[in-house]
């Protein structure tokens, strides 16, 4: 009894398993048939002259040229590859519509198809996003406030500045504190500082305008203003000014080619201002770098004399600050002695050596940089303000014209009466 019952159960399990496998094959055949029917229908709907076949080893630029012929023939559009992709398309195209082939190539290689008036381009996704970001930045720049930076770069005699007793830390609203009771005050210009000559016993300090101080230093030939750069920068952007020139140094590379390497010299200023709002107050976070450099050609190499200062500070609107403490030495050889005789040639019995001598004067000069920052409204606000002022001027002009016309009309009516 047990053997008769077990035999049907052993034979039933393989039959069920075979039936399950058969159903899976049938479903797979149906799905493949549906795909074949779909592509057959799409191939029947698309004319054969619009179908394209491209090998998967075809380079992207060659594929673009092939597809461009179809787009130009049927859509009158050019096709451009603006992406950084530079390899084969990596997907076989077999009798597909040219538009479907382009989408398939773009999908395979992570590219974007951008359709414009007159052309179709392949671009990188990042380029598309960067373009949108740039458009947003351009729109934001219309409302972004700007920062105007005025700078004065002055090179003055250090001893002369000390004789004034200038305290640069007191710079405010274009004025600094200076000690007016100092020995040798008779050397200071009365017109510039309004200080009586010869007063060396007074003790105290006074406020001096920076512009007056600069004119006084230059008039006494104790210094000079090297540059007065003025730059307007968007908040959060970088500004650069160079007053000078670039020089080149020739070098030979490994292949034996002669190349020129350029270096910037002169007065160079780089600023990065950012407007920060704190407690409903606008302040300016400024990162500034100012350099004064010059090049001296030598027998072996070129020497660059450089004085550079970098700072990071926070200023309020209209505030001024000073960057100082940059010194350099200047040596001047002066011939002194009995006039005429000291300048005779050496071969005139050596009289020049008996009647004169050379004196070397070493002058220490200080580079002083004065910065002033101002917040300027964005271009949209300035434009609206200019338009409103123009409208007010036009209304005022019309009112004046009406006032001029009224007396004329009154006189005409009186004459007619």
CSV table of C-alpha atoms in Angstrom, one decimal, residues 107-312:
chain,number,residue,atom,x,y,z
A,107,UNK,CA,21.5,58.8,-22.7
A,108,UNK,CA,24.4,56.4,-23.1
A,109,UNK,CA,27.2,59.0,-22.6
A,110,UNK,CA,25.4,61.2,-20.0
A,111,UNK,CA,25.0,64.1,-22.4
A,112,UNK,CA,22.2,66.6,-22.8
A,113,UNK,CA,20.5,67.5,-26.1
A,114,UNK,CA,19.7,71.3,-26.3
A,115,UNK,CA,17.5,72.4,-29.2
A,116,UNK,CA,17.9,76.0,-30.2
A,117,UNK,CA,16.6,78.1,-33.1
A,118,UNK,CA,18.8,77.0,-36.1
A,119,UNK,CA,20.9,74.3,-34.4
A,120,UNK,CA,21.0,71.4,-32.0
A,121,UNK,CA,23.9,70.9,-29.6
A,122,UNK,CA,25.2,68.2,-27.3
A,123,UNK,CA,26.4,69.6,-24.0
A,124,UNK,CA,27.6,68.4,-20.6
A,125,UNK,CA,25.1,68.5,-17.8
A,126,UNK,CA,27.5,70.6,-15.7
A,127,UNK,CA,27.7,73.2,-18.5
A,128,UNK,CA,23.9,73.4,-18.6
A,129,UNK,CA,23.8,74.0,-14.9
A,130,UNK,CA,26.6,76.5,-15.0
A,131,UNK,CA,24.8,78.4,-17.7
A,132,UNK,CA,21.7,78.6,-15.5
A,133,UNK,CA,23.8,79.6,-12.5
A,134,UNK,CA,25.5,82.4,-14.6
A,135,UNK,CA,22.1,83.7,-15.6
A,136,UNK,CA,21.0,83.8,-12.0
A,137,UNK,CA,24.2,85.5,-11.0
A,138,UNK,CA,23.7,88.1,-13.7
A,139,UNK,CA,20.2,88.8,-12.5
A,140,UNK,CA,21.5,88.9,-8.9
A,141,UNK,CA,24.3,91.3,-9.9
A,142,UNK,CA,21.7,93.9,-10.9
A,143,UNK,CA,20.6,94.1,-7.3
A,144,UNK,CA,24.0,93.5,-5.6
A,145,UNK,CA,25.5,96.5,-3.9
A,146,UNK,CA,29.0,97.5,-4.9
A,147,UNK,CA,32.0,98.8,-3.0
A,148,UNK,CA,34.1,101.8,-4.1
A,149,UNK,CA,37.7,101.6,-2.9
A,150,UNK,CA,39.9,104.7,-3.0
A,151,UNK,CA,43.6,104.2,-2.3
A,152,UNK,CA,46.5,106.6,-2.1
A,153,UNK,CA,50.0,105.1,-2.3
A,154,UNK,CA,52.7,107.5,-1.0
A,155,UNK,CA,56.4,107.0,-0.6
A,156,UNK,CA,57.8,109.5,1.9
A,157,UNK,CA,61.0,110.2,3.9
A,158,UNK,CA,60.7,108.4,7.2
A,159,UNK,CA,62.5,111.0,9.3
A,160,UNK,CA,60.3,113.8,7.8
A,161,UNK,CA,57.1,111.9,8.7
A,162,UNK,CA,58.4,111.4,12.3
A,163,UNK,CA,59.2,115.1,12.5
A,164,UNK,CA,55.5,115.8,12.0
A,165,UNK,CA,54.5,113.5,14.8
A,166,UNK,CA,51.9,111.9,12.6
A,167,UNK,CA,49.6,109.3,14.3
A,168,UNK,CA,48.1,107.3,11.5
A,169,UNK,CA,45.8,105.4,14.0
A,170,UNK,CA,43.8,108.6,14.4
A,171,UNK,CA,42.8,108.8,10.8
A,172,UNK,CA,39.1,109.8,10.6
A,173,UNK,CA,37.1,111.7,8.0
A,174,UNK,CA,40.2,112.5,6.0
A,175,UNK,CA,42.2,114.0,9.0
A,176,UNK,CA,45.0,112.8,11.2
A,177,UNK,CA,46.5,114.0,14.5
A,178,UNK,CA,49.9,115.6,14.3
A,179,UNK,CA,52.2,117.1,17.0
A,180,UNK,CA,52.7,120.7,16.2
A,181,UNK,CA,55.2,121.5,18.9
A,182,UNK,CA,58.3,119.7,17.7
A,183,UNK,CA,61.9,120.9,17.2
A,184,UNK,CA,62.5,122.1,13.7
A,185,UNK,CA,59.0,123.3,13.0
A,186,UNK,CA,60.4,126.1,11.0
A,187,UNK,CA,61.0,123.7,8.2
A,188,UNK,CA,57.3,123.0,7.8
A,189,UNK,CA,55.3,125.0,5.2
A,190,UNK,CA,53.2,127.7,6.8
A,191,UNK,CA,50.7,127.6,3.9
A,192,UNK,CA,50.2,123.8,4.2
A,193,UNK,CA,49.8,123.4,8.0
A,194,UNK,CA,49.1,127.0,9.2
A,195,UNK,CA,51.8,126.6,11.9
A,196,UNK,CA,53.9,129.6,12.8
A,197,UNK,CA,57.5,129.1,11.8
A,198,UNK,CA,60.1,128.8,14.6
A,199,UNK,CA,57.6,127.7,17.3
A,200,UNK,CA,59.3,124.7,18.9
A,201,UNK,CA,58.2,125.2,22.5
A,202,UNK,CA,54.5,124.6,22.1
A,203,UNK,CA,53.2,121.2,23.1
A,204,UNK,CA,50.0,119.7,21.7
A,205,UNK,CA,48.4,118.2,18.6
A,206,UNK,CA,46.1,119.3,15.9
A,207,UNK,CA,44.0,117.7,13.1
A,208,UNK,CA,45.5,117.9,9.7
A,209,UNK,CA,43.8,117.1,6.4
A,210,UNK,CA,45.5,114.2,4.6
A,211,UNK,CA,45.4,116.0,1.3
A,212,UNK,CA,47.1,119.0,2.9
A,213,UNK,CA,49.7,116.7,4.4
A,214,UNK,CA,50.4,115.1,1.0
A,215,UNK,CA,50.8,118.5,-0.7
A,216,UNK,CA,53.2,119.6,2.0
A,217,UNK,CA,55.4,116.5,1.7
A,218,UNK,CA,55.5,116.8,-2.1
A,219,UNK,CA,56.2,120.6,-2.0
A,220,UNK,CA,59.2,120.0,0.3
A,221,UNK,CA,60.4,117.2,-2.0
A,222,UNK,CA,60.3,114.8,0.9
A,223,UNK,CA,58.1,112.2,-0.8
A,224,UNK,CA,55.9,111.5,-3.7
A,225,UNK,CA,52.5,110.0,-4.4
A,226,UNK,CA,53.1,106.9,-6.5
A,227,UNK,CA,49.4,106.1,-7.4
A,228,UNK,CA,45.8,107.0,-6.5
A,229,UNK,CA,43.8,103.9,-7.8
A,230,UNK,CA,40.1,104.0,-7.6
A,231,UNK,CA,38.0,100.9,-8.2
A,232,UNK,CA,34.4,99.8,-8.0
A,233,UNK,CA,33.8,96.1,-7.2
A,234,UNK,CA,30.7,94.0,-6.7
A,235,UNK,CA,30.2,92.7,-3.2
A,236,UNK,CA,31.9,89.2,-3.0
A,237,UNK,CA,34.0,89.7,-6.2
A,238,UNK,CA,37.6,90.5,-6.8
A,239,UNK,CA,39.1,93.7,-8.1
A,240,UNK,CA,42.6,94.2,-9.5
A,241,UNK,CA,44.6,97.3,-10.5
A,242,UNK,CA,48.1,97.5,-11.8
A,243,UNK,CA,50.0,100.8,-12.3
A,244,UNK,CA,53.2,99.8,-13.9
A,245,UNK,CA,54.5,97.4,-16.5
A,246,UNK,CA,55.3,93.7,-17.1
A,247,UNK,CA,58.8,92.5,-18.0
A,248,UNK,CA,59.8,89.2,-19.5
A,249,UNK,CA,62.5,86.8,-18.7
A,250,UNK,CA,63.6,84.5,-21.5
A,251,UNK,CA,64.2,80.8,-20.7
A,252,UNK,CA,64.8,77.6,-22.6
A,253,UNK,CA,62.6,74.6,-22.1
A,254,UNK,CA,63.6,70.9,-22.4
A,255,UNK,CA,62.9,70.9,-26.2
A,256,UNK,CA,65.3,73.8,-26.8
A,257,UNK,CA,62.5,76.3,-27.4
A,258,UNK,CA,62.9,79.9,-26.1
A,259,UNK,CA,60.0,81.1,-24.1
A,260,UNK,CA,59.1,84.4,-22.3
A,261,UNK,CA,57.9,84.4,-18.7
A,262,UNK,CA,56.2,87.6,-17.8
A,263,UNK,CA,56.3,89.2,-14.3
A,264,UNK,CA,54.1,92.2,-13.2
A,265,UNK,CA,55.8,95.2,-11.5
A,266,UNK,CA,54.7,98.6,-10.3
A,267,UNK,CA,51.9,99.4,-7.9
A,268,UNK,CA,49.6,96.4,-7.8
A,269,UNK,CA,46.4,96.3,-5.7
A,270,UNK,CA,44.1,93.3,-5.3
A,271,UNK,CA,40.9,93.7,-3.2
A,272,UNK,CA,38.1,91.3,-2.2
A,273,UNK,CA,35.3,93.3,-0.5
A,274,UNK,CA,32.1,91.7,0.9
A,275,UNK,CA,29.2,93.5,2.4
A,276,UNK,CA,28.0,91.9,5.6
A,277,UNK,CA,24.8,92.8,7.4
A,278,UNK,CA,25.0,92.6,11.2
A,279,UNK,CA,22.2,93.9,13.4
A,280,UNK,CA,20.7,95.8,10.5
A,281,UNK,CA,24.0,97.5,10.0
A,282,UNK,CA,26.1,97.1,6.8
A,283,UNK,CA,29.8,96.7,7.2
A,284,UNK,CA,32.5,95.8,4.7
A,285,UNK,CA,34.8,92.8,5.1
A,286,UNK,CA,37.8,93.7,3.1
A,287,UNK,CA,40.7,91.5,2.0
A,288,UNK,CA,43.4,93.7,0.5
A,289,UNK,CA,46.8,93.1,-0.9
A,290,UNK,CA,49.0,96.0,-2.2
A,291,UNK,CA,52.4,95.6,-3.7
A,292,UNK,CA,55.1,98.0,-5.0
A,293,UNK,CA,57.8,96.3,-7.0
A,294,UNK,CA,60.4,97.2,-9.6
A,295,UNK,CA,62.8,95.1,-11.8
A,296,UNK,CA,66.5,95.6,-12.0
A,297,UNK,CA,68.2,93.7,-14.8
A,298,UNK,CA,71.5,92.0,-13.8
A,299,UNK,CA,74.4,90.3,-15.5
A,300,UNK,CA,73.1,86.8,-14.5
A,301,UNK,CA,69.4,87.3,-13.5
A,302,UNK,CA,66.8,90.0,-13.0
A,303,UNK,CA,66.3,91.3,-9.4
A,304,UNK,CA,62.8,92.2,-8.3
A,305,UNK,CA,62.7,94.7,-5.5
A,306,UNK,CA,59.3,94.2,-3.8
A,307,UNK,CA,57.4,95.7,-0.9
A,308,UNK,CA,54.1,93.9,-0.2
A,309,UNK,CA,51.4,94.2,2.4
A,310,UNK,CA,48.3,92.0,2.9
A,311,UNK,CA,45.5,92.6,5.4
A,312,UNK,CA,42.0,91.5,6.3
